[in-house]
XYZ file of C-alpha atoms in Angstrom:
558
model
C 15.267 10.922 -32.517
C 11.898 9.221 -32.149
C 10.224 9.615 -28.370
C 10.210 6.679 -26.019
C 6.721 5.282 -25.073
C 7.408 6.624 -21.956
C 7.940 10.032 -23.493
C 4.602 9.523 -25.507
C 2.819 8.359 -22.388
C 3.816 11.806 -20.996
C 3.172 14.385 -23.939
C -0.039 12.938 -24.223
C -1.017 13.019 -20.275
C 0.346 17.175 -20.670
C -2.174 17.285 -23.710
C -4.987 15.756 -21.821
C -4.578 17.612 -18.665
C -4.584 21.020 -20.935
C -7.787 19.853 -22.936
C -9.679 18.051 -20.277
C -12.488 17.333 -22.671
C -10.551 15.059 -24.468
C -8.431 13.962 -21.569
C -10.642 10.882 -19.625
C -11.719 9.978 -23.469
C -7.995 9.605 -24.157
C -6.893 8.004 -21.062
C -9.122 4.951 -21.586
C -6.513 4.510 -24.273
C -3.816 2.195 -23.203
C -1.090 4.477 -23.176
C 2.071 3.790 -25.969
C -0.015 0.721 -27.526
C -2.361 0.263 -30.482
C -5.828 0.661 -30.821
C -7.862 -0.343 -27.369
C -5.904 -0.669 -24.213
C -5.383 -3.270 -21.681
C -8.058 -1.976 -19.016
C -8.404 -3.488 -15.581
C -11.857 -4.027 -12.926
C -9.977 -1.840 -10.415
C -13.422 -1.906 -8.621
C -13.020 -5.696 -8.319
C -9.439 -5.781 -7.111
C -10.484 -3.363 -4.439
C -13.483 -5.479 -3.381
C -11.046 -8.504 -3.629
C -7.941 -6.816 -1.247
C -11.017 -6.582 1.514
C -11.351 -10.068 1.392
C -7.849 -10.518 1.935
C -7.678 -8.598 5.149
C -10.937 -10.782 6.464
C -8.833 -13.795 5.907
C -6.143 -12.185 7.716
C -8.716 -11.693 10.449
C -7.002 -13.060 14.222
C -9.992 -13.896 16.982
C -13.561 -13.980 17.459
C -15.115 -13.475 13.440
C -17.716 -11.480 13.594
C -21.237 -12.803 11.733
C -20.905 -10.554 8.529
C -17.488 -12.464 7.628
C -17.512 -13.274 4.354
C -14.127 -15.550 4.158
C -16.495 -18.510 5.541
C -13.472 -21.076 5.109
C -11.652 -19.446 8.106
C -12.986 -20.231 11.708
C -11.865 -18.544 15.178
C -8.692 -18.193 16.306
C -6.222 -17.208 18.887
C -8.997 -16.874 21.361
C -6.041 -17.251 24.745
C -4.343 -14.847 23.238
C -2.792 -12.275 25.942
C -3.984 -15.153 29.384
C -0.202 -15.482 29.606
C -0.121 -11.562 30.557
C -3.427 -11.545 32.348
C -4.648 -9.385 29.062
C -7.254 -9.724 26.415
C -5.224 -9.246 23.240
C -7.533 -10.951 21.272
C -8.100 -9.683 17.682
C -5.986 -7.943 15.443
C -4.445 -9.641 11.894
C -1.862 -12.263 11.097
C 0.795 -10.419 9.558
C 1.458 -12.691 6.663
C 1.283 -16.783 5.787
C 1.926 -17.509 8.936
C 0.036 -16.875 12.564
C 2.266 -14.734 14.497
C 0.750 -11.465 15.621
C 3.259 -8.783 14.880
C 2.620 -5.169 15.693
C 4.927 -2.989 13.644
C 3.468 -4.319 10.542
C -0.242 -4.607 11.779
C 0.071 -0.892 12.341
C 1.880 -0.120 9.239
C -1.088 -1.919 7.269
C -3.717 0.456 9.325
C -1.897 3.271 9.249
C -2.050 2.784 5.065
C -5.113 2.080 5.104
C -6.761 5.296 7.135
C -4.459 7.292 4.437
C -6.173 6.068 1.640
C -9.986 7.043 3.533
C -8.454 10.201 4.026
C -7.580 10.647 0.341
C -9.952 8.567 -1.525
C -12.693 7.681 1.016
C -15.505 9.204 -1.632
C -13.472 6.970 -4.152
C -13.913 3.699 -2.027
C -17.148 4.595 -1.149
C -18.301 5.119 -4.939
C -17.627 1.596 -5.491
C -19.085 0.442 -2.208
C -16.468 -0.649 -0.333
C -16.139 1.542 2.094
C -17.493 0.286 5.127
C -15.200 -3.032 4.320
C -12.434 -0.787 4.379
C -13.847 0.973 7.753
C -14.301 -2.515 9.077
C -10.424 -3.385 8.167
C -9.091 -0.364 9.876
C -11.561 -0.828 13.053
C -10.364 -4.812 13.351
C -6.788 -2.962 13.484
C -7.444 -0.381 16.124
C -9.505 -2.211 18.692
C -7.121 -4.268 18.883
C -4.353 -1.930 19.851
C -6.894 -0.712 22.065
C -6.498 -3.690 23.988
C -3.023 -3.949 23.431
C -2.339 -0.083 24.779
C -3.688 -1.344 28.325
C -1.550 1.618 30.128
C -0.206 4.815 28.728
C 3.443 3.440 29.180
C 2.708 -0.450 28.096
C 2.316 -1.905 24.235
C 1.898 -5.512 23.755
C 3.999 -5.748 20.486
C 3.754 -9.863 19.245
C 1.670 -12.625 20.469
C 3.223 -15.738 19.442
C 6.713 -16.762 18.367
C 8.045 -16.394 15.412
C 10.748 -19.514 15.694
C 8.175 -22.202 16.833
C 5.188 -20.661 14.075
C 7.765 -21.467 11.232
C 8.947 -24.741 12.793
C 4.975 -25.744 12.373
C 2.729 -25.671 9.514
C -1.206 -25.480 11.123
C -4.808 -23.510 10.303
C -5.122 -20.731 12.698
C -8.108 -23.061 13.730
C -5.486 -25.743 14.821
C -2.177 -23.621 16.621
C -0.566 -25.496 18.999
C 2.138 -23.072 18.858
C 3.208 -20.532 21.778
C 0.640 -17.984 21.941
C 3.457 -15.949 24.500
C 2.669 -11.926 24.729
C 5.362 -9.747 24.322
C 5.506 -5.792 25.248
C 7.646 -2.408 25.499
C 7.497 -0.817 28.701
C 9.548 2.111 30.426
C 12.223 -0.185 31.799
C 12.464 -1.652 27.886
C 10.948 0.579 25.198
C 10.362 0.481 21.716
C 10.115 3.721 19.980
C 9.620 2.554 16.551
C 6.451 0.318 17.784
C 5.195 3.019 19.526
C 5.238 5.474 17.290
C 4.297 3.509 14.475
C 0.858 2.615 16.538
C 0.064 6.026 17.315
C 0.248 7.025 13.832
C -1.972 4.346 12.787
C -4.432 5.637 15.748
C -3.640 9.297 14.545
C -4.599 8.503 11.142
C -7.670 6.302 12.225
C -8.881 9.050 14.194
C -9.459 11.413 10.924
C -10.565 8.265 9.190
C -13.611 7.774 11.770
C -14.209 11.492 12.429
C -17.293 12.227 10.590
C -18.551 8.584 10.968
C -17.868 7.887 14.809
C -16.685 11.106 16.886
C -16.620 9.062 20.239
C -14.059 6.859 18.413
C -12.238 8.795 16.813
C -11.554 10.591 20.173
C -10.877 7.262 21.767
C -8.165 6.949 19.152
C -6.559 9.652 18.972
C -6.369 9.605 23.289
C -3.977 6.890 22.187
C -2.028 8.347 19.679
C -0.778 10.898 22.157
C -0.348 8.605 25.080
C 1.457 6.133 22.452
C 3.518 8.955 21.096
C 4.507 10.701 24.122
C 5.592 6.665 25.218
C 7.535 6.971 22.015
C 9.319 10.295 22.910
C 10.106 9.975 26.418
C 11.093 6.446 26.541
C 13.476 5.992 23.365
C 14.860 2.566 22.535
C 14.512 0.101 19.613
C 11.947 -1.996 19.746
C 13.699 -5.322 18.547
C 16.206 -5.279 21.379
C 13.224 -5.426 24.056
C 11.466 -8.205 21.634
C 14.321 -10.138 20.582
C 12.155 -12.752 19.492
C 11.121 -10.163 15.964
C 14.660 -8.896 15.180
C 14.477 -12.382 12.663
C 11.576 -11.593 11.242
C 10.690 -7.625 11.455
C 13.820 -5.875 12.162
C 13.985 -2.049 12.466
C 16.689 -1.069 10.634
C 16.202 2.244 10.092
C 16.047 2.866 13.574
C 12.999 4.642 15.403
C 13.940 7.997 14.206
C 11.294 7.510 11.262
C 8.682 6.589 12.722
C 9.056 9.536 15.736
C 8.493 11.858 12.697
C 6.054 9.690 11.037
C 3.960 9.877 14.686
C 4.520 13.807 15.062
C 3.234 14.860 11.377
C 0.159 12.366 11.665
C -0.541 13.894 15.458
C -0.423 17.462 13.774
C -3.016 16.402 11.021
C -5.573 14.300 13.552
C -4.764 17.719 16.198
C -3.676 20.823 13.862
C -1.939 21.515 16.909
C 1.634 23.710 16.231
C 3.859 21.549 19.086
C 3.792 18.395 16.416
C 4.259 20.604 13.551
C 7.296 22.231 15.471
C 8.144 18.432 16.638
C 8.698 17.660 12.871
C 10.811 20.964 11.892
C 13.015 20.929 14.894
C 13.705 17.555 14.831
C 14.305 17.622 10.658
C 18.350 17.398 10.420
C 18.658 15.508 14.532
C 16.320 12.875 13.220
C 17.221 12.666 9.444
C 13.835 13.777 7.926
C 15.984 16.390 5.722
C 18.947 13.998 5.789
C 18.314 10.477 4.157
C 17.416 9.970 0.707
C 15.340 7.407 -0.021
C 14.675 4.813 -2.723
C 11.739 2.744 -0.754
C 8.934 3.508 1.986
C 7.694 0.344 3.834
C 6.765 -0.741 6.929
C 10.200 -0.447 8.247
C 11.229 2.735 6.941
C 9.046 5.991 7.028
C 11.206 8.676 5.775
C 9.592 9.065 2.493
C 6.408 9.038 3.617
C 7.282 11.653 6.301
C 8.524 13.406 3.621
C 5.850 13.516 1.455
C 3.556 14.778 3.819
C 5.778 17.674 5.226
C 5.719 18.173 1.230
C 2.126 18.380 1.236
C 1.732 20.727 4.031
C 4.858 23.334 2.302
C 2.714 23.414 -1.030
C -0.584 24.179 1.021
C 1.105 27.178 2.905
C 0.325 25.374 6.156
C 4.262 25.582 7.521
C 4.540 29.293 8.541
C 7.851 30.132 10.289
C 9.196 26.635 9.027
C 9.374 26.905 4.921
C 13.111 27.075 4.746
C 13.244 23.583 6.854
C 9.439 22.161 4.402
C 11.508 23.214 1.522
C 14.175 20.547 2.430
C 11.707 17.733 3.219
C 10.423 18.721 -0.145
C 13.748 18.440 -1.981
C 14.264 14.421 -0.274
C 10.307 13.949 -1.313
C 11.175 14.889 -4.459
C 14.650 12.669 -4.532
C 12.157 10.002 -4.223
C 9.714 10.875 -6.791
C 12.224 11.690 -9.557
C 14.092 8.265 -9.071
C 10.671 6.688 -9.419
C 10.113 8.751 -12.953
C 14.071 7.386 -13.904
C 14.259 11.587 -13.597
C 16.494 11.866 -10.572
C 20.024 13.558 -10.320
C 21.136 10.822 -8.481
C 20.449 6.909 -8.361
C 17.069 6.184 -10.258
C 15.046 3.551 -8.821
C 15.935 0.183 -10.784
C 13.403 -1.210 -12.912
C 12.932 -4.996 -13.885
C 13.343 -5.427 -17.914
C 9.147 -5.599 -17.974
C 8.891 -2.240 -16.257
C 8.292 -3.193 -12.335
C 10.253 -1.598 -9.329
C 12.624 -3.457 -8.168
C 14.246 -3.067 -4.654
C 14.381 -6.380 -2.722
C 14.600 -10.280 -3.434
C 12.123 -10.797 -0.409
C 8.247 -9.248 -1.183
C 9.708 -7.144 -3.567
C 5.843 -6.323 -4.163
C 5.550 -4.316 -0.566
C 7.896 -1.644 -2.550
C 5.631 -1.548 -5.515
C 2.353 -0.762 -3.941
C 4.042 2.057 -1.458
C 5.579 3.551 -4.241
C 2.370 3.545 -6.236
C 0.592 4.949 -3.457
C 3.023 7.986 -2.758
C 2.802 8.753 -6.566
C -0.379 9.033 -6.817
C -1.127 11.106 -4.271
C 1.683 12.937 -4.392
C 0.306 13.855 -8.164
C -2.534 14.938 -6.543
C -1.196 17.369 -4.186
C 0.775 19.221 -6.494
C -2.184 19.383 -9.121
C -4.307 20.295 -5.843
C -1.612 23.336 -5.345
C -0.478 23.809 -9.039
C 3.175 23.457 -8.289
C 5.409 20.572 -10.309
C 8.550 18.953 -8.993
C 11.554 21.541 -9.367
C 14.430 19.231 -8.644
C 14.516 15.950 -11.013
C 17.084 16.207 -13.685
C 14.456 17.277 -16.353
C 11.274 19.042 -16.281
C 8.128 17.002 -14.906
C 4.200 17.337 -15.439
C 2.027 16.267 -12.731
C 0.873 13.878 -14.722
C 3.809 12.081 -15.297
C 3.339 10.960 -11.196
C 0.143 9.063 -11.980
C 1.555 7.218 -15.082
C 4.063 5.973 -13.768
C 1.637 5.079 -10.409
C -0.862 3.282 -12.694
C 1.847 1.509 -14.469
C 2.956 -0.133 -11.384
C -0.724 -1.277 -10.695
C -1.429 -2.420 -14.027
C 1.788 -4.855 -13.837
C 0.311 -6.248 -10.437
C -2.527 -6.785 -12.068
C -1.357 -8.628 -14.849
C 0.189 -6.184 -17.579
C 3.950 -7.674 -17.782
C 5.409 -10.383 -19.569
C 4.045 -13.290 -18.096
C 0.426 -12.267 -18.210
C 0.584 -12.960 -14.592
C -1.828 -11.443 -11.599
C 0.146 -11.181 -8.277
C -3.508 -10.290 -6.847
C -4.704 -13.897 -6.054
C -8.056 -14.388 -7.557
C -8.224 -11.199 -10.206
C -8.308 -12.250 -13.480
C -7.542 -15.692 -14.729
C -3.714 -16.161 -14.142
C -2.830 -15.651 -10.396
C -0.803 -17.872 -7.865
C -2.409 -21.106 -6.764
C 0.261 -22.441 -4.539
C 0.623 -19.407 -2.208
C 2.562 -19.967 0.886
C -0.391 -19.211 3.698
C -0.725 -21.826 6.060
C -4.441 -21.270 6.273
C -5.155 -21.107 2.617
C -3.029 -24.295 1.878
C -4.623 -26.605 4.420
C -8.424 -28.017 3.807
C -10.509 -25.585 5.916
C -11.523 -27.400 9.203
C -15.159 -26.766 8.350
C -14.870 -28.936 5.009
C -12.247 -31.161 7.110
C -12.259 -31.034 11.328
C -9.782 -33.331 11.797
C -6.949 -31.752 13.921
C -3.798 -30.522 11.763
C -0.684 -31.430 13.867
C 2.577 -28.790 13.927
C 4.779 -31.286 11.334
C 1.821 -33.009 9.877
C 0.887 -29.946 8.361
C 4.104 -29.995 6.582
C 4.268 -33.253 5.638
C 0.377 -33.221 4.165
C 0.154 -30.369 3.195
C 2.835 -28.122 2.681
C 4.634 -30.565 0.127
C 1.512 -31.217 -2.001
C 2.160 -29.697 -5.562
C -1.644 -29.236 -6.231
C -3.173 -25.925 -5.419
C -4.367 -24.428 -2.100
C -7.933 -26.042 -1.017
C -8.984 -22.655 -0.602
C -8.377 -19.469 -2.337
C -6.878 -16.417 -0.905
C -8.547 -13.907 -2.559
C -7.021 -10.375 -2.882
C -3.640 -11.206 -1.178
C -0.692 -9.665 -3.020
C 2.058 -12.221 -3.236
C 5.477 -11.287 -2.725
C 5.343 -11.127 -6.756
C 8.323 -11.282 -9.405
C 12.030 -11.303 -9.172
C 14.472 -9.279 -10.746
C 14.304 -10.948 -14.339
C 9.878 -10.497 -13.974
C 10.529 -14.450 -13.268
C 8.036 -16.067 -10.856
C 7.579 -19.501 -9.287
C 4.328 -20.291 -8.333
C 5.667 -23.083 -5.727
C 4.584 -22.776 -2.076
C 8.339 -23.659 -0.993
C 9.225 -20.166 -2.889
C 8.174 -17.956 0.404
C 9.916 -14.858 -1.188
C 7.642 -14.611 -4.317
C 4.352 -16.642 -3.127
C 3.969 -15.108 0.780
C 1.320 -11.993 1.140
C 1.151 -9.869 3.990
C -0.839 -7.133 4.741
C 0.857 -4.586 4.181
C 1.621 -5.386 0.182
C -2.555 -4.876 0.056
C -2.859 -1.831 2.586
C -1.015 0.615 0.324
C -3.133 -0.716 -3.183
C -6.186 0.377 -1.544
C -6.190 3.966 -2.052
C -5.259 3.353 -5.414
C -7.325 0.863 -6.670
C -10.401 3.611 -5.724
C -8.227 6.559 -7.394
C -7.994 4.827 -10.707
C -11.301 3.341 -10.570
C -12.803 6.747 -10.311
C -10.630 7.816 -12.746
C -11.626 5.778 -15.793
C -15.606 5.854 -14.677
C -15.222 9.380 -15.421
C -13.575 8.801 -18.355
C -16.308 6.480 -19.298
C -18.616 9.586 -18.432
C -16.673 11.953 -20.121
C -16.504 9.389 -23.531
C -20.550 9.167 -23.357
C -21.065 12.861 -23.210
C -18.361 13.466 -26.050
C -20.034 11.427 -28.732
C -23.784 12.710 -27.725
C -22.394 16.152 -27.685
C -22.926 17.939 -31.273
C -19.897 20.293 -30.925
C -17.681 16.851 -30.366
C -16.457 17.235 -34.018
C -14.061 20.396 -32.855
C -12.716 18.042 -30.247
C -12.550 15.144 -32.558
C -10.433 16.476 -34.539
C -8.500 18.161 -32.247
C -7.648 14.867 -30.606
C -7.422 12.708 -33.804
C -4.496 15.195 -35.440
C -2.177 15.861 -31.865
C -2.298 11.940 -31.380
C -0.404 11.568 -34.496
C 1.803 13.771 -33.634
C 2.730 11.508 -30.798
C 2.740 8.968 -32.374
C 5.203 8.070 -35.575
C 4.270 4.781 -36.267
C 1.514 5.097 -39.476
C -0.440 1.992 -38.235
C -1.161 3.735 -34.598
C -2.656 6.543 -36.689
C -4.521 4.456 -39.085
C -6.523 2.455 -35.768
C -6.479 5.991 -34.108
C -8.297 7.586 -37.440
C -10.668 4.044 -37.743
C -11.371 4.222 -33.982
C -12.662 8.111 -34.562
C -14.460 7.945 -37.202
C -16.249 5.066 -36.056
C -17.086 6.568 -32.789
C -17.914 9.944 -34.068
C -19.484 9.845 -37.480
């Protein structure tokens, strides 16, 4: 029986990891197709997500904004409480402030500086990204004003829909809304302090005053979170239509603990996270998603990550069983699981939701990737998928969710608005599909919005670069209609997660471009040559693969 691309993809990743001279030349390769592959400017979609979040930007821009169609906004916001709670991001299309998902988005994005920050920085981006998280976490300075008080959503959701206005314009309620003692909200709570955990190891070595700052509020926040337990949608009614916790605050108490323990190294969060493993289902639920809304996974993966470093003591036996619902995860992603795999659309994308299906895809790309690189890091594999798995197998299948965001699926089609030259032009973003008030001042009314401009079948005045749309249905099918919120909305969160991975794979195939250089100027590259040039027909059957293989090498090394 002949191997499956995908089998190819992986005997050939196993090669290259074995014979890492040939393995970055190799990997430039567009795995399981002929001759040259389909490459992509990851560089240039990170640079682009960055824009994104600047657009996203709520308040008082600061002068180095590059998004110049976007103006001030939301500068009342938090007079109704007597509070400045000005700052902070829109969530999504819309101009609601919503906290769960605003932390969720900074919370991904201090991961990826705390993975890949010499990545991002390689490709000068990092103090963008450093910028991003900042924007994030002075504002839930502001809106921490007292250890037991979180401002959680500024505006409402209900009469923000019912209008269709610039930021620049809102006549909408600007109303603050918080968890207190008397009406908590765990899963808020805890969420924020991870993102302020995480933030604080992010701005360590650049800002130590900060950082500190930081993570004074990730213990206050989490301690609110602990001792004060409640769901934060039933003290904020207004958000249960809009950003529901399903899953409970459970999660993100976990979530909170294990990112306290890595900001503190201190052993009452790492004994927060074992005792609590089976109470708060850590070692219980199996997961096929990680999102904003539900953290297991990721809690997972990093109790994972601290079993394979030896950094668990006394609690292995309880790691071991985070590692086995990590793992549950990861094989189901690699179609390798012993239960449900996740399902994949006929042109190779996750699939998980009707509604920003794409949030699913860039979390799960994220967690493979780095979960590839923590078990390379401690030279373990996966031990309970259905078959055995090579490391490498995790950052395939990573990069292969990427590369269809980025335009490598049937349609051609770039979910990443503005990277490469088929992308979304009617995205549904209120501020990207209304004339920018500096090209156009006159006042945007709440239904004259919709009537002008939300109806219009031309394209958005103004381009939303690096926002990742809510992207493809089941079928890869995509409308690029405005009305068609489910597949044409960004938030966030879809671009938080990319981040990290954007700078991993960048990295990754500038090295292989380094690695390629030094090959062919190398006089002993004729022992690798053919090394290469005879196990790549091996893995691959079809004659004409090794015929453009054997042109492609002889051209490049004779």
């Amino acid at each position: 029986m002949h191997d499956t691309v995908y089998q190819k993809q992986e005997k050939i990743l196993h090669f290259l990891e074995e014979e890492e001279s040939c393995f970055m030349f190799l990997l430039l390769l567009h795995m399981g197709r002929p001759a040259m592959a389909m490459t992509f400017n990851y560089a240039d979609a990170l640079e682009k997500s960055f824009l994104f979040l600047e657009a996203q930007r709520s308040g008082k821009l600061p002068a180095n904004q590059r998004v110049k169609w976007r103006g001030d906004s939301g500068l009342s916001d938090g007079s109704s409480a007597g509070v400045d709670l000005i700052g902070g991001y829109y969530d999504a299309g819309d101009n609601v402030k919503f906290g769960l998902p605003m932390a969720f988005t900074i919370t991904m994005l201090s991961w990826s500086v705390i993975e890949y920050g010499s990545q991002i920085d390689a490709v000068g981006q990092l103090q963008y990204c450093m910028d991003a998280i900042k924007w994030g976490t002075d504002y839930f300075i502001k809106a921490h004003p007292e250890p037991y008080l979180l401002f959680g959503e500024i505006g409402d959701g209900d009469s923000d829909h019912n209008c269709w206005q610039r930021p620049e314009d809102m006549t909408t309620s600007r109303e603050a809304y918080a968890v207190t003692q008397e009406n908590p909200g765990s899963d808020l709570a805890a969420e924020t302090a991870a993102a302020m955990a995480a933030a604080s190891i992010a701005f360590r070595k650049m800002d130590p005053v900060y950082s500190n700052e930081l993570l004074r509020h990730a213990r206050e926040l989490f301690t609110f979170a602990d001792t004060y337990r409640g769901k934060y949608d039933i003290s904020i009614p207004l958000v249960k239509k809009y950003y529901q916790s399903q899953s409970g605050y459970y999660d993100e108490l976990l979530w909170g603990a294990i990112w306290l323990h890595e900001a503190t190294m201190e052993e009452s969060y790492l004994e927060y996270v074992a005792n609590n493993a089976e109470q708060m289902g850590g070692t219980g639920w199996t997961m096929n998603q990680f999102s904003w809304e539900n953290k297991y996974v990721g809690v997972q993966i990093k109790a994972t990550k601290l079993l394979l470093d030896g950094k668990t003591g006394q609690y292995a036996p309880i790691f071991e069983k985070y590692r086995a619902k990590a793992e549950y995860f990861l094989c189901a992603a690699l179609q390798k699981n012993k239960g449900p795999q996740i399902q994949l659309t006929p042109g190779g994308m996750y699939w998980i939701f009707r509604w920003n299906n794409m949030q699913y895809v860039t979390t799960a790309a994220f967690l493979l990737t780095v979960s590839h690189d923590y078990y390379s890091a401690a030279g373990q594999q996966l031990s309970y998928c259905s078959s055995p798995v090579e490391n490498s197998e995790l950052l395939v299948a990573g990069k292969a969710q990427v590369d269809y965001l980025l335009g490598k699926n049937n349609r051609g089609q770039s979910y990443l608005v503005g990277f490469g030259t088929n992308y979304p032009q009617r995205v549904h973003h209120r501020a990207a599909s209304i004339v920018s008030f500096k090209q156009n001042p006159q006042f945007v009314s709440c239904r004259g919005g919709y009537e002008e401009w939300y109806v219009m079948k031309e394209r958005n005045p103004n381009v939303l670069v690096g926002a990742v749309v809510g992207g493809p249905d089941q079928n890869d099918d995509f409308v690029d209609d405005r009305a068609a919120y489910e597949m044409t909305e960004p938030t966030t969160y879809n671009t938080a997660p990319l981040v990290g991975v954007l700078a991993r794979l960048q990295s990754m195939m500038e090295e292989a471009t380094i690695t390629t250089t030094s090959t062919v100027q190398n006089p002993g590259v004729q022992f690798v040559s053919s090394y290469c040039c005879w196990i790549f027909p091996l893995l691959f059957s079809n004659f004409t693969y090794w015929v453009l293989w054997r042109t492609f090498n002889i051209a490049m090394f004779n």
